[in-house]
Amino acid sequence: MTRENQSSTDLKSAPGVKDYSAYFQPPSLKDAKKRGKEEIQVHYDFSIPEEMREFGAGKRYLIQTYGCQMNEHDTETIKGLLDAMGYTSTEDRQEADLILFNTCAVRENAEDKVFGELGHMKVLKQQRPGLMLGVCGCMSQEEAVVNRILSKHPFVDMIFGTHNIHRLPHILKEAAFSKEMVIEVWSKEGDIIENLPKKREGIKAWVNIMYGCDKFCTYCIVPFTRGKERSRRPEDVLAEVRDLARQGFQEVMLLGQNVNAYGKDFEDIDYTLGDLMDDVRKIDIPRVRFTTSHPRDFDDRLIEVLAKKGNLMEHIHLPVQSGSTEVLKRMSRKYSRESYLELVGKIRVAIPDAVLTTDIIVGFPGETEEQFEDTLSLVKEVGFDAAYTFIYSPREGTPAAAMEDNVPEEVKKARLKRLNDAMAELSKASNDAMAGKVVEVLVEGESKYNPDILSARTRTNKLVHFSGPKDLIGKRAMVKITQPKTWLLMAEWLEEPAVSPF
Ligand code: 5AD
Ligand code: SF4
């Protein structure tokens, strides 16, 4: 059954479930593509309802997060809301009073993991009936997922969508007092809620600059689960970054599904991602990054601003997805192999030491051996330092899911391996070229495997390990690369030279 011909009546008639049609509009490809330029409203008046401010006192929550940095950041908002209701956090499922799964829908295996976890939850729920269980994030925006939870995991207390996070206090209240599963998923939401609390930890902070995506690449579910593109006002983004700088954060990552479309929805001002980066550049925060870029909208203004460097890092994540113009057409990426290479050329001229990383899908419907080899040759021609590589996963309701998935599974796996081998070689070659160089790193903490070793990142986002005093954690330091490996640079700490102001 496709999304278009599914209706929500089967959901309404599920036993024990109230009529929630006002809250749940199933995602529809047709409707999503028709979405117009409804006015985007920005709300600055969020507050936790009076009666919910003590609701979590003495209770503990655990949130399990899947997927991209946008989801990780949503989890920070959810934690901020729960803290504001008096909850505290725990890592132990046995002592949690509330467990939330913040889910990802981008590939099938991410969904399988969540359904597997929900299976385990049944026993926990039987042992402790007071435990509240919720599913949120991108999977909640899919009608088929909601149906499956209703029929197979009816013990779940609440399901809420990516546009409903600010409703969490109300959803919790309803779930606590009602015997039915509470479902609140809006499929279209043009609004931005500005003043939600956020619980940030560590030295790096994520900052949303826009929400949603209007690109509709044929394989991708994000335009349905995250809604239409809407940019935060520059003054709100800049105020947040200034505040993070005042709090002592060392790095901000500006986030959006398609950040190069930033500002395109403003009707009153002409202000793009390049302008935003130029303004963020003037804020006294040591490191600024952004993700994710779409090659189609990556303009000259942005390149010109990134070339000014300072606190703007010389690392660009530029998903290419395929090196074959034919496949790119079927993916509806709206650029060709040639125009991608042209963009890379421009970046290389303006920022010669820029490191490029990418995302690639292998085994897209109809991908021939020759077309896959075009991807391999492009990867080598660009000389990416790293790539997130994926086997194509059909997503119900997307145009690609209706294409014939005719590349055999073994061929897909073999292509992934060939691509990963090529990437490992490229990464090793690029790391080898750094031997003996002195670079600035931001020290993030102890290495996961050896607490005597510090773990740090270069401006180009390469991982560096070295021995040094613990008080370097959270600071920038200069190191000399001694032993490059495939995915890691071993280094030695230098007390001199000092770190540049930026
Ligand atoms: N199958 C495989 N990979 C996908 N991605 C997005 N949708 C799919 C899919 N259906 C990958 C793309 C994207 C990254 C976040 O996930 O490479 O850039
Ligand atoms: Fe998905 Fe990115 Fe394409 Fe948007 S630009 S549809 S998020 S792959």
Short mmCIF file of C-alpha atoms and ligand atoms in Angstrom, two decimals:
data_model
loop_
_atom_site.label_atom_id
_atom_site.label_comp_id
_atom_site.label_asym_id
_atom_site.label_seq_id
_atom_site.Cartn_x
_atom_site.Cartn_y
_atom_site.Cartn_z
CA MET A 1 0.00 0.00 0.00
CA THR A 2 1.42 3.40 -0.88
CA ARG A 3 1.11 6.47 1.27
CA GLU A 4 -1.19 8.18 -1.18
CA ASN A 5 -3.91 5.58 -0.97
CA GLN A 6 -3.63 4.98 2.74
CA SER A 7 -6.15 6.70 4.93
CA SER A 8 -6.08 7.31 8.63
CA THR A 9 -9.38 5.51 9.26
CA ASP A 10 -7.61 2.20 10.00
CA LEU A 11 -5.71 4.03 12.73
CA LYS A 12 -8.83 5.53 14.23
CA SER A 13 -10.55 2.19 14.46
CA ALA A 14 -7.69 0.50 16.32
CA PRO A 15 -8.92 -0.78 19.68
CA GLY A 16 -8.26 1.45 22.65
CA VAL A 17 -7.25 4.39 20.53
CA LYS A 18 -9.23 7.58 20.54
CA ASP A 19 -9.96 9.57 17.40
CA TYR A 20 -6.86 11.62 16.95
CA SER A 21 -7.41 12.64 13.33
CA ALA A 22 -7.03 16.29 14.34
CA TYR A 23 -3.45 15.53 15.36
CA PHE A 24 -2.38 13.03 12.76
CA GLN A 25 -2.36 13.81 9.07
CA PRO A 26 -0.62 10.98 7.24
CA PRO A 27 2.36 12.16 5.17
CA SER A 28 1.36 12.35 1.52
CA LEU A 29 3.79 12.76 -1.36
CA LYS A 30 1.25 14.65 -3.44
CA ASP A 31 0.31 17.04 -0.65
CA ALA A 32 3.91 17.51 0.42
CA LYS A 33 4.97 18.54 -3.09
CA LYS A 34 2.02 20.93 -3.30
CA ARG A 35 2.98 22.68 -0.11
CA GLY A 36 3.11 26.31 -0.89
CA LYS A 37 4.42 29.44 0.64
CA GLU A 38 2.15 29.53 3.66
CA GLU A 39 3.35 32.16 6.03
CA ILE A 40 5.97 31.00 8.49
CA GLN A 41 5.23 32.13 12.00
CA VAL A 42 7.96 32.53 14.56
CA HIS A 43 6.86 32.09 18.18
CA TYR A 44 8.80 33.59 21.07
CA ASP A 45 6.29 32.88 23.81
CA PHE A 46 6.87 29.23 24.72
CA SER A 47 6.52 28.32 28.38
CA ILE A 48 5.97 25.12 30.37
CA PRO A 49 2.37 25.07 31.65
CA GLU A 50 2.22 25.91 35.34
CA GLU A 51 0.77 22.52 36.33
CA MET A 52 3.60 20.63 34.58
CA ARG A 53 6.58 22.40 36.19
CA GLU A 54 6.89 19.81 38.97
CA PHE A 55 5.54 16.89 36.97
CA GLY A 56 8.94 15.18 36.70
CA ALA A 57 10.10 15.78 40.28
CA GLY A 58 11.71 12.59 41.58
CA LYS A 59 11.43 10.91 38.17
CA ARG A 60 14.16 9.91 35.74
CA TYR A 61 14.28 9.84 31.96
CA LEU A 62 16.39 8.06 29.37
CA ILE A 63 16.45 9.09 25.71
CA GLN A 64 17.86 6.82 23.04
CA THR A 65 18.74 8.80 19.92
CA TYR A 66 19.24 7.47 16.38
CA GLY A 67 20.31 9.19 13.19
CA CYS A 68 21.68 12.56 12.23
CA GLN A 69 22.92 15.59 14.14
CA MET A 70 19.51 17.22 13.73
CA ASN A 71 18.06 14.38 15.82
CA GLU A 72 20.85 14.67 18.39
CA HIS A 73 20.02 18.34 18.70
CA ASP A 74 16.28 17.63 19.02
CA THR A 75 17.20 15.34 21.90
CA GLU A 76 18.90 18.31 23.58
CA THR A 77 15.61 20.21 23.30
CA ILE A 78 13.62 17.28 24.67
CA LYS A 79 16.08 17.02 27.59
CA GLY A 80 15.76 20.78 28.16
CA LEU A 81 11.97 20.44 28.35
CA LEU A 82 12.15 17.46 30.70
CA ASP A 83 14.65 19.20 32.98
CA ALA A 84 12.31 22.20 33.09
CA MET A 85 9.58 19.82 34.32
CA GLY A 86 11.78 18.62 37.18
CA TYR A 87 12.99 15.33 35.66
CA THR A 88 16.60 14.16 36.00
CA SER A 89 18.40 11.88 33.53
CA THR A 90 19.66 8.33 33.89
CA GLU A 91 21.56 5.90 31.67
CA ASP A 92 19.98 2.88 33.39
CA ARG A 93 16.78 1.51 31.83
CA GLN A 94 15.88 -0.25 35.07
CA GLU A 95 15.57 3.01 36.98
CA ALA A 96 14.01 5.15 34.23
CA ASP A 97 10.40 6.36 34.67
CA LEU A 98 10.30 7.62 31.10
CA ILE A 99 12.05 6.12 28.07
CA LEU A 100 11.93 7.93 24.72
CA PHE A 101 13.19 6.67 21.37
CA ASN A 102 14.13 9.59 19.12
CA THR A 103 14.13 7.78 15.80
CA CYS A 104 15.56 8.04 12.28
CA ALA A 105 13.72 7.04 9.08
CA VAL A 106 16.38 7.65 6.48
CA ARG A 107 17.26 3.96 5.93
CA GLU A 108 15.43 0.75 6.76
CA ASN A 109 18.10 -0.62 9.10
CA ALA A 110 17.69 2.42 11.40
CA GLU A 111 13.98 1.57 11.67
CA ASP A 112 14.66 -2.12 12.27
CA LYS A 113 16.84 -1.25 15.25
CA VAL A 114 14.02 0.74 16.86
CA PHE A 115 11.45 -2.00 16.33
CA GLY A 116 13.94 -4.46 17.86
CA GLU A 117 14.29 -2.21 20.92
CA LEU A 118 10.54 -1.80 21.25
CA GLY A 119 10.29 -5.60 21.35
CA HIS A 120 12.59 -5.60 24.41
CA MET A 121 10.54 -2.89 26.07
CA LYS A 122 7.51 -5.17 26.41
CA VAL A 123 9.11 -7.11 29.26
CA LEU A 124 10.28 -3.96 31.00
CA LYS A 125 6.79 -2.49 30.76
CA GLN A 126 5.29 -5.68 32.24
CA GLN A 127 7.76 -5.55 35.13
CA ARG A 128 7.14 -1.85 35.76
CA PRO A 129 3.71 -0.77 34.53
CA GLY A 130 4.37 2.82 35.72
CA LEU A 131 7.13 3.20 33.13
CA MET A 132 6.15 5.61 30.35
CA LEU A 133 7.35 4.80 26.83
CA GLY A 134 7.45 7.13 23.86
CA VAL A 135 8.49 7.12 20.22
CA CYS A 136 9.36 10.42 18.55
CA GLY A 137 11.52 11.69 15.68
CA CYS A 138 11.33 10.91 11.98
CA MET A 139 9.75 7.44 12.17
CA SER A 140 6.72 8.90 13.95
CA GLN A 141 6.03 10.94 10.83
CA GLU A 142 5.38 7.78 8.80
CA GLU A 143 1.85 6.43 8.87
CA ALA A 144 2.99 2.83 8.30
CA VAL A 145 5.20 3.07 11.40
CA VAL A 146 2.39 4.44 13.55
CA ASN A 147 0.14 1.60 12.32
CA ARG A 148 2.77 -0.98 13.16
CA ILE A 149 3.30 0.38 16.68
CA LEU A 150 -0.46 0.40 17.25
CA SER A 151 -0.83 -3.21 16.21
CA LYS A 152 2.43 -4.77 17.43
CA HIS A 153 3.53 -2.58 20.33
CA PRO A 154 0.30 -1.26 21.87
CA PHE A 155 2.06 -0.81 25.23
CA VAL A 156 3.77 2.34 23.89
CA ASP A 157 2.27 5.33 25.73
CA MET A 158 2.95 8.14 23.28
CA ILE A 159 4.04 8.86 19.74
CA PHE A 160 4.90 12.42 18.74
CA GLY A 161 6.35 13.90 15.57
CA THR A 162 9.26 16.16 14.71
CA HIS A 163 6.96 19.21 14.65
CA ASN A 164 5.40 18.42 18.03
CA ILE A 165 8.41 18.49 20.35
CA HIS A 166 7.24 21.72 22.02
CA ARG A 167 3.97 19.93 22.87
CA LEU A 168 5.82 17.41 25.08
CA PRO A 169 4.48 18.77 28.41
CA HIS A 170 0.88 18.41 27.12
CA ILE A 171 1.57 14.98 25.60
CA LEU A 172 3.07 13.71 28.87
CA LYS A 173 0.13 15.02 30.85
CA GLU A 174 -2.34 13.33 28.53
CA ALA A 175 -0.40 10.07 28.50
CA ALA A 176 -0.26 10.04 32.31
CA PHE A 177 -3.99 10.52 32.73
CA SER A 178 -5.31 8.55 29.78
CA LYS A 179 -5.40 4.82 29.22
CA GLU A 180 -5.02 5.24 25.48
CA MET A 181 -1.92 5.71 23.39
CA VAL A 182 -1.41 9.43 22.82
CA ILE A 183 -0.49 10.23 19.25
CA GLU A 184 0.37 13.74 18.16
CA VAL A 185 1.93 13.98 14.73
CA TRP A 186 1.47 16.95 12.42
CA SER A 187 2.50 16.37 8.86
CA LYS A 188 2.64 20.03 7.86
CA GLU A 189 3.98 22.67 10.15
CA GLY A 190 5.36 25.97 8.98
CA ASP A 191 6.11 27.41 12.38
CA ILE A 192 9.35 28.00 14.25
CA ILE A 193 9.34 27.96 18.06
CA GLU A 194 12.26 30.08 19.19
CA ASN A 195 12.61 29.90 22.92
CA LEU A 196 12.57 26.20 23.73
CA PRO A 197 14.94 25.21 26.53
CA LYS A 198 17.99 23.15 25.48
CA LYS A 199 20.29 20.98 27.53
CA ARG A 200 23.75 21.30 26.02
CA GLU A 201 26.78 19.45 27.32
CA GLY A 202 30.46 19.52 26.40
CA ILE A 203 32.39 22.11 24.42
CA LYS A 204 30.60 21.88 21.07
CA ALA A 205 27.09 23.15 20.42
CA TRP A 206 24.65 22.53 17.60
CA VAL A 207 22.57 25.47 16.36
CA ASN A 208 19.66 25.02 13.96
CA ILE A 209 19.66 27.62 11.23
CA MET A 210 16.79 26.12 9.27
CA TYR A 211 14.32 23.28 9.37
CA GLY A 212 12.92 20.96 6.70
CA CYS A 213 13.86 20.33 3.09
CA ASP A 214 12.16 21.13 -0.22
CA LYS A 215 14.64 19.34 -2.46
CA PHE A 216 12.73 16.04 -2.78
CA CYS A 217 15.64 13.88 -3.92
CA THR A 218 13.81 10.79 -5.16
CA TYR A 219 15.28 8.38 -2.57
CA CYS A 220 14.84 10.59 0.47
CA ILE A 221 12.14 10.63 3.13
CA VAL A 222 13.36 13.78 4.89
CA PRO A 223 11.11 16.27 3.03
CA PHE A 224 8.15 14.27 4.41
CA THR A 225 9.39 13.71 7.95
CA ARG A 226 10.85 17.20 8.49
CA GLY A 227 8.44 19.31 6.47
CA LYS A 228 9.06 22.33 4.32
CA GLU A 229 12.14 24.53 4.37
CA ARG A 230 11.95 27.35 6.87
CA SER A 231 14.85 29.50 8.02
CA ARG A 232 15.35 30.96 11.44
CA ARG A 233 15.69 34.73 11.47
CA PRO A 234 19.38 35.78 11.33
CA GLU A 235 19.04 37.91 14.49
CA ASP A 236 17.84 34.82 16.42
CA VAL A 237 20.67 32.62 15.13
CA LEU A 238 23.30 35.28 15.82
CA ALA A 239 21.96 35.94 19.33
CA GLU A 240 22.13 32.21 20.09
CA VAL A 241 25.73 31.92 18.81
CA ARG A 242 26.76 35.01 20.84
CA ASP A 243 25.18 33.50 23.92
CA LEU A 244 27.03 30.19 23.36
CA ALA A 245 30.30 32.13 22.99
CA ARG A 246 29.59 33.90 26.31
CA GLN A 247 28.94 30.52 27.95
CA GLY A 248 32.40 29.35 26.81
CA PHE A 249 31.51 26.91 24.03
CA GLN A 250 34.48 26.38 21.72
CA GLU A 251 32.70 25.25 18.59
CA VAL A 252 29.29 25.67 16.97
CA MET A 253 27.87 23.50 14.21
CA LEU A 254 25.20 25.32 12.21
CA LEU A 255 22.58 22.75 11.25
CA GLY A 256 20.03 22.24 8.51
CA GLN A 257 19.05 19.47 6.10
CA ASN A 258 19.99 21.71 3.20
CA VAL A 259 21.76 24.74 4.66
CA ASN A 260 22.53 26.27 1.28
CA ALA A 261 18.83 27.06 0.93
CA TYR A 262 19.11 29.23 4.07
CA GLY A 263 17.25 32.53 3.66
CA LYS A 264 15.51 31.61 0.40
CA ASP A 265 12.18 31.74 2.23
CA PHE A 266 12.70 35.28 3.58
CA GLU A 267 10.41 37.68 1.79
CA ASP A 268 11.51 40.88 3.49
CA ILE A 269 15.30 40.57 3.36
CA ASP A 270 17.93 39.39 0.92
CA TYR A 271 20.14 37.31 3.21
CA THR A 272 21.82 34.00 2.37
CA LEU A 273 24.03 31.41 4.07
CA GLY A 274 27.08 33.38 2.90
CA ASP A 275 25.77 36.46 4.71
CA LEU A 276 25.04 34.45 7.84
CA MET A 277 28.52 32.89 7.86
CA ASP A 278 30.06 36.33 7.38
CA ASP A 279 28.17 37.60 10.44
CA VAL A 280 28.99 34.51 12.54
CA ARG A 281 32.64 35.00 11.55
CA LYS A 282 32.64 38.24 13.54
CA ILE A 283 31.50 36.53 16.76
CA ASP A 284 34.18 35.62 19.27
CA ILE A 285 33.75 31.82 19.15
CA PRO A 286 36.83 29.80 18.11
CA ARG A 287 35.31 27.36 15.65
CA VAL A 288 32.30 27.40 13.34
CA ARG A 289 31.16 24.58 11.06
CA PHE A 290 27.99 23.97 9.05
CA THR A 291 26.19 20.95 7.65
CA THR A 292 24.68 19.70 5.37
CA SER A 293 25.35 21.36 2.04
CA HIS A 294 23.57 20.73 -1.23
CA PRO A 295 25.88 21.28 -4.23
CA ARG A 296 23.09 22.84 -6.27
CA ASP A 297 22.70 25.92 -4.04
CA PHE A 298 26.35 26.31 -2.99
CA ASP A 299 26.97 29.83 -4.30
CA ASP A 300 30.00 32.06 -4.96
CA ARG A 301 29.13 34.36 -2.05
CA LEU A 302 29.50 31.44 0.38
CA ILE A 303 32.86 30.41 -1.13
CA GLU A 304 34.10 34.00 -0.90
CA VAL A 305 33.12 34.19 2.80
CA LEU A 306 34.56 30.76 3.71
CA ALA A 307 37.86 31.81 2.11
CA LYS A 308 38.16 34.49 4.82
CA LYS A 309 38.71 31.60 7.26
CA GLY A 310 39.27 32.94 10.82
CA ASN A 311 36.78 30.94 12.87
CA LEU A 312 35.26 29.38 9.70
CA MET A 313 36.81 25.95 9.33
CA GLU A 314 38.34 24.79 6.03
CA HIS A 315 36.19 21.64 5.94
CA ILE A 316 33.21 21.31 3.63
CA HIS A 317 30.83 18.36 3.73
CA LEU A 318 29.40 18.24 0.22
CA PRO A 319 27.23 15.17 -0.44
CA VAL A 320 27.60 14.04 -4.06
CA GLN A 321 25.53 10.78 -3.80
CA SER A 322 26.75 9.51 -7.21
CA GLY A 323 29.40 10.29 -9.81
CA SER A 324 27.12 9.45 -12.73
CA THR A 325 25.08 12.26 -14.31
CA GLU A 326 22.47 9.69 -15.36
CA VAL A 327 22.01 8.41 -11.79
CA LEU A 328 22.02 11.97 -10.43
CA LYS A 329 19.17 12.74 -12.81
CA ARG A 330 17.15 9.78 -11.55
CA MET A 331 17.91 10.89 -7.99
CA SER A 332 16.62 14.37 -8.96
CA ARG A 333 19.74 15.97 -7.50
CA LYS A 334 19.60 18.79 -10.08
CA TYR A 335 23.34 18.90 -10.82
CA SER A 336 25.62 16.86 -13.06
CA ARG A 337 28.98 15.19 -12.50
CA GLU A 338 30.54 18.06 -14.46
CA SER A 339 28.86 20.85 -12.48
CA TYR A 340 29.81 19.14 -9.19
CA LEU A 341 33.46 18.98 -10.33
CA GLU A 342 33.27 22.61 -11.42
CA LEU A 343 32.07 23.59 -7.93
CA VAL A 344 34.89 21.58 -6.34
CA GLY A 345 37.35 23.38 -8.66
CA LYS A 346 36.06 26.78 -7.52
CA ILE A 347 36.35 25.79 -3.85
CA ARG A 348 39.90 24.52 -4.38
CA VAL A 349 40.98 27.79 -6.05
CA ALA A 350 39.48 29.94 -3.26
CA ILE A 351 40.46 27.67 -0.33
CA PRO A 352 43.43 25.51 -1.46
CA ASP A 353 43.72 23.67 1.87
CA ALA A 354 39.99 22.86 2.18
CA VAL A 355 39.17 19.27 3.09
CA LEU A 356 36.12 17.84 1.34
CA THR A 357 33.98 15.00 2.65
CA THR A 358 30.83 13.54 1.16
CA ASP A 359 27.84 11.14 1.26
CA ILE A 360 27.44 8.43 -1.39
CA ILE A 361 24.67 5.94 -2.14
CA VAL A 362 25.53 2.76 -4.05
CA GLY A 363 23.07 0.43 -5.76
CA PHE A 364 20.46 3.07 -6.58
CA PRO A 365 17.76 1.52 -8.86
CA GLY A 366 19.20 0.90 -12.30
CA GLU A 367 22.83 1.73 -11.34
CA THR A 368 25.04 -0.07 -13.90
CA GLU A 369 28.63 -1.21 -13.34
CA GLU A 370 29.77 1.66 -15.55
CA GLN A 371 27.74 4.20 -13.55
CA PHE A 372 29.19 2.86 -10.30
CA GLU A 373 32.67 3.20 -11.80
CA ASP A 374 31.83 6.84 -12.52
CA THR A 375 31.34 7.22 -8.76
CA LEU A 376 34.70 5.57 -8.07
CA SER A 377 36.48 7.81 -10.55
CA LEU A 378 34.79 10.94 -9.20
CA VAL A 379 35.79 10.08 -5.65
CA LYS A 380 39.42 9.80 -6.79
CA GLU A 381 39.26 12.92 -8.94
CA VAL A 382 37.94 15.04 -6.07
CA GLY A 383 40.18 13.36 -3.50
CA PHE A 384 37.65 13.29 -0.66
CA ASP A 385 39.17 12.79 2.79
CA ALA A 386 36.20 10.81 4.09
CA ALA A 387 32.76 9.66 2.96
CA TYR A 388 29.64 8.31 4.59
CA THR A 389 28.72 5.48 2.23
CA PHE A 390 25.35 3.74 2.08
CA ILE A 391 23.59 0.97 0.23
CA TYR A 392 20.36 2.33 -1.28
CA SER A 393 17.38 1.59 0.95
CA PRO A 394 13.88 2.00 -0.56
CA ARG A 395 11.66 4.30 1.51
CA GLU A 396 7.92 3.83 1.12
CA GLY A 397 6.17 6.72 -0.56
CA THR A 398 9.30 8.20 -2.18
CA PRO A 399 9.51 8.22 -6.02
CA ALA A 400 12.56 5.92 -6.06
CA ALA A 401 10.62 3.25 -4.16
CA ALA A 402 8.45 2.89 -7.27
CA MET A 403 11.51 2.35 -9.49
CA GLU A 404 12.66 -1.21 -10.15
CA ASP A 405 15.23 -2.06 -7.44
CA ASN A 406 17.17 -4.24 -9.88
CA VAL A 407 20.73 -4.25 -8.51
CA PRO A 408 21.27 -7.62 -6.77
CA GLU A 409 22.09 -7.44 -3.04
CA GLU A 410 25.54 -9.07 -3.50
CA VAL A 411 26.41 -6.53 -6.18
CA LYS A 412 25.37 -3.67 -3.87
CA LYS A 413 27.52 -5.07 -1.08
CA ALA A 414 30.51 -5.60 -3.39
CA ARG A 415 30.21 -2.02 -4.69
CA LEU A 416 30.07 -0.66 -1.14
CA LYS A 417 33.24 -2.57 -0.30
CA ARG A 418 35.07 -1.35 -3.41
CA LEU A 419 34.05 2.22 -2.58
CA ASN A 420 35.11 1.91 1.07
CA ASP A 421 38.48 0.45 0.04
CA ALA A 422 39.03 3.39 -2.32
CA MET A 423 38.06 5.83 0.45
CA ALA A 424 40.48 4.22 2.92
CA GLU A 425 43.32 4.63 0.42
CA LEU A 426 42.43 8.28 -0.17
CA SER A 427 42.21 9.01 3.54
CA LYS A 428 45.58 7.32 4.20
CA ALA A 429 47.24 9.29 1.38
CA SER A 430 45.82 12.57 2.68
CA ASN A 431 46.86 11.76 6.25
CA ASP A 432 50.36 10.69 5.12
CA ALA A 433 50.81 14.11 3.53
CA MET A 434 50.37 15.64 7.00
CA ALA A 435 53.39 13.87 8.54
CA GLY A 436 55.65 16.40 10.26
CA LYS A 437 53.13 19.26 9.97
CA VAL A 438 52.25 21.51 12.91
CA VAL A 439 48.49 22.06 13.23
CA GLU A 440 45.97 23.56 15.62
CA VAL A 441 43.60 21.14 17.32
CA LEU A 442 40.63 21.51 19.66
CA VAL A 443 41.00 19.01 22.51
CA GLU A 444 37.65 17.30 23.03
CA GLY A 445 38.45 14.83 25.81
CA GLU A 446 40.18 11.57 26.60
CA SER A 447 40.47 8.86 23.97
CA LYS A 448 37.69 6.25 24.32
CA TYR A 449 40.26 3.47 24.43
CA ASN A 450 43.03 4.99 26.53
CA PRO A 451 42.35 7.66 29.18
CA ASP A 452 46.03 8.69 29.10
CA ILE A 453 45.65 9.86 25.51
CA LEU A 454 43.88 13.08 24.52
CA SER A 455 41.46 13.10 21.61
CA ALA A 456 41.28 16.22 19.45
CA ARG A 457 40.16 17.51 16.04
CA THR A 458 42.03 19.58 13.46
CA ARG A 459 40.32 22.55 11.80
CA THR A 460 39.63 20.14 8.92
CA ASN A 461 37.87 17.79 11.38
CA LYS A 462 40.52 15.05 11.33
CA LEU A 463 40.86 12.99 14.50
CA VAL A 464 44.16 13.46 16.39
CA HIS A 465 45.48 11.53 19.40
CA PHE A 466 48.37 12.73 21.57
CA SER A 467 49.71 12.70 25.15
CA GLY A 468 49.36 15.91 27.09
CA PRO A 469 48.10 17.47 30.31
CA LYS A 470 44.38 16.94 31.04
CA ASP A 471 43.83 20.67 31.48
CA LEU A 472 44.10 21.01 27.70
CA ILE A 473 40.61 19.47 27.44
CA GLY A 474 38.21 22.12 26.13
CA LYS A 475 41.06 24.24 24.79
CA ARG A 476 42.91 24.58 21.53
CA ALA A 477 46.52 23.38 21.29
CA MET A 478 49.30 23.10 18.72
CA VAL A 479 50.54 19.61 17.83
CA LYS A 480 53.03 18.07 15.41
CA ILE A 481 51.79 15.09 13.39
CA THR A 482 54.13 12.18 14.01
CA GLN A 483 52.38 9.06 12.79
CA PRO A 484 49.53 9.25 10.28
CA LYS A 485 47.15 6.26 10.13
CA THR A 486 44.16 5.63 7.87
CA TRP A 487 41.49 7.34 10.00
CA LEU A 488 43.62 8.87 12.74
CA LEU A 489 46.67 11.10 13.19
CA MET A 490 49.07 10.41 16.07
CA ALA A 491 50.79 13.60 17.21
CA GLU A 492 52.96 15.22 19.85
CA TRP A 493 51.97 18.28 21.85
CA LEU A 494 53.95 21.49 21.35
CA GLU A 495 53.93 24.17 24.03
CA GLU A 496 55.27 26.55 21.40
CA PRO A 497 54.05 28.06 19.09
CA ALA A 498 50.99 29.48 20.83
CA VAL A 499 47.53 29.05 19.33
CA SER A 500 46.52 31.93 17.07
CA PRO A 501 43.56 34.02 18.31
CA PHE A 502 41.81 32.70 15.11
N1 5AD B 1 18.99 4.96 1.08
C1 5AD B 1 20.31 5.05 1.35
N2 5AD B 1 20.90 6.18 1.77
C2 5AD B 1 20.13 7.28 1.93
N3 5AD B 1 20.42 8.53 2.31
C3 5AD B 1 19.29 9.25 2.32
N4 5AD B 1 18.25 8.49 1.93
C4 5AD B 1 18.75 7.26 1.66
C5 5AD B 1 18.18 6.04 1.22
N5 5AD B 1 16.88 5.95 0.94
C6 5AD B 1 21.79 8.97 2.62
C7 5AD B 1 22.23 10.11 1.69
C8 5AD B 1 22.17 11.30 2.60
C9 5AD B 1 22.53 10.69 3.94
C10 5AD B 1 22.16 11.50 5.12
O1 5AD B 1 21.82 9.47 3.95
O2 5AD B 1 23.56 9.84 1.28
O3 5AD B 1 23.07 12.32 2.22
FE1 SF4 B 2 17.08 14.39 1.49
FE2 SF4 B 2 19.25 15.99 1.58
FE3 SF4 B 2 17.95 15.57 -0.78
FE4 SF4 B 2 16.80 17.06 1.19
S1 SF4 B 2 18.69 17.55 0.00
S2 SF4 B 2 15.81 15.48 -0.05
S3 SF4 B 2 17.52 15.98 3.04
S4 SF4 B 2 19.08 14.05 0.48
#
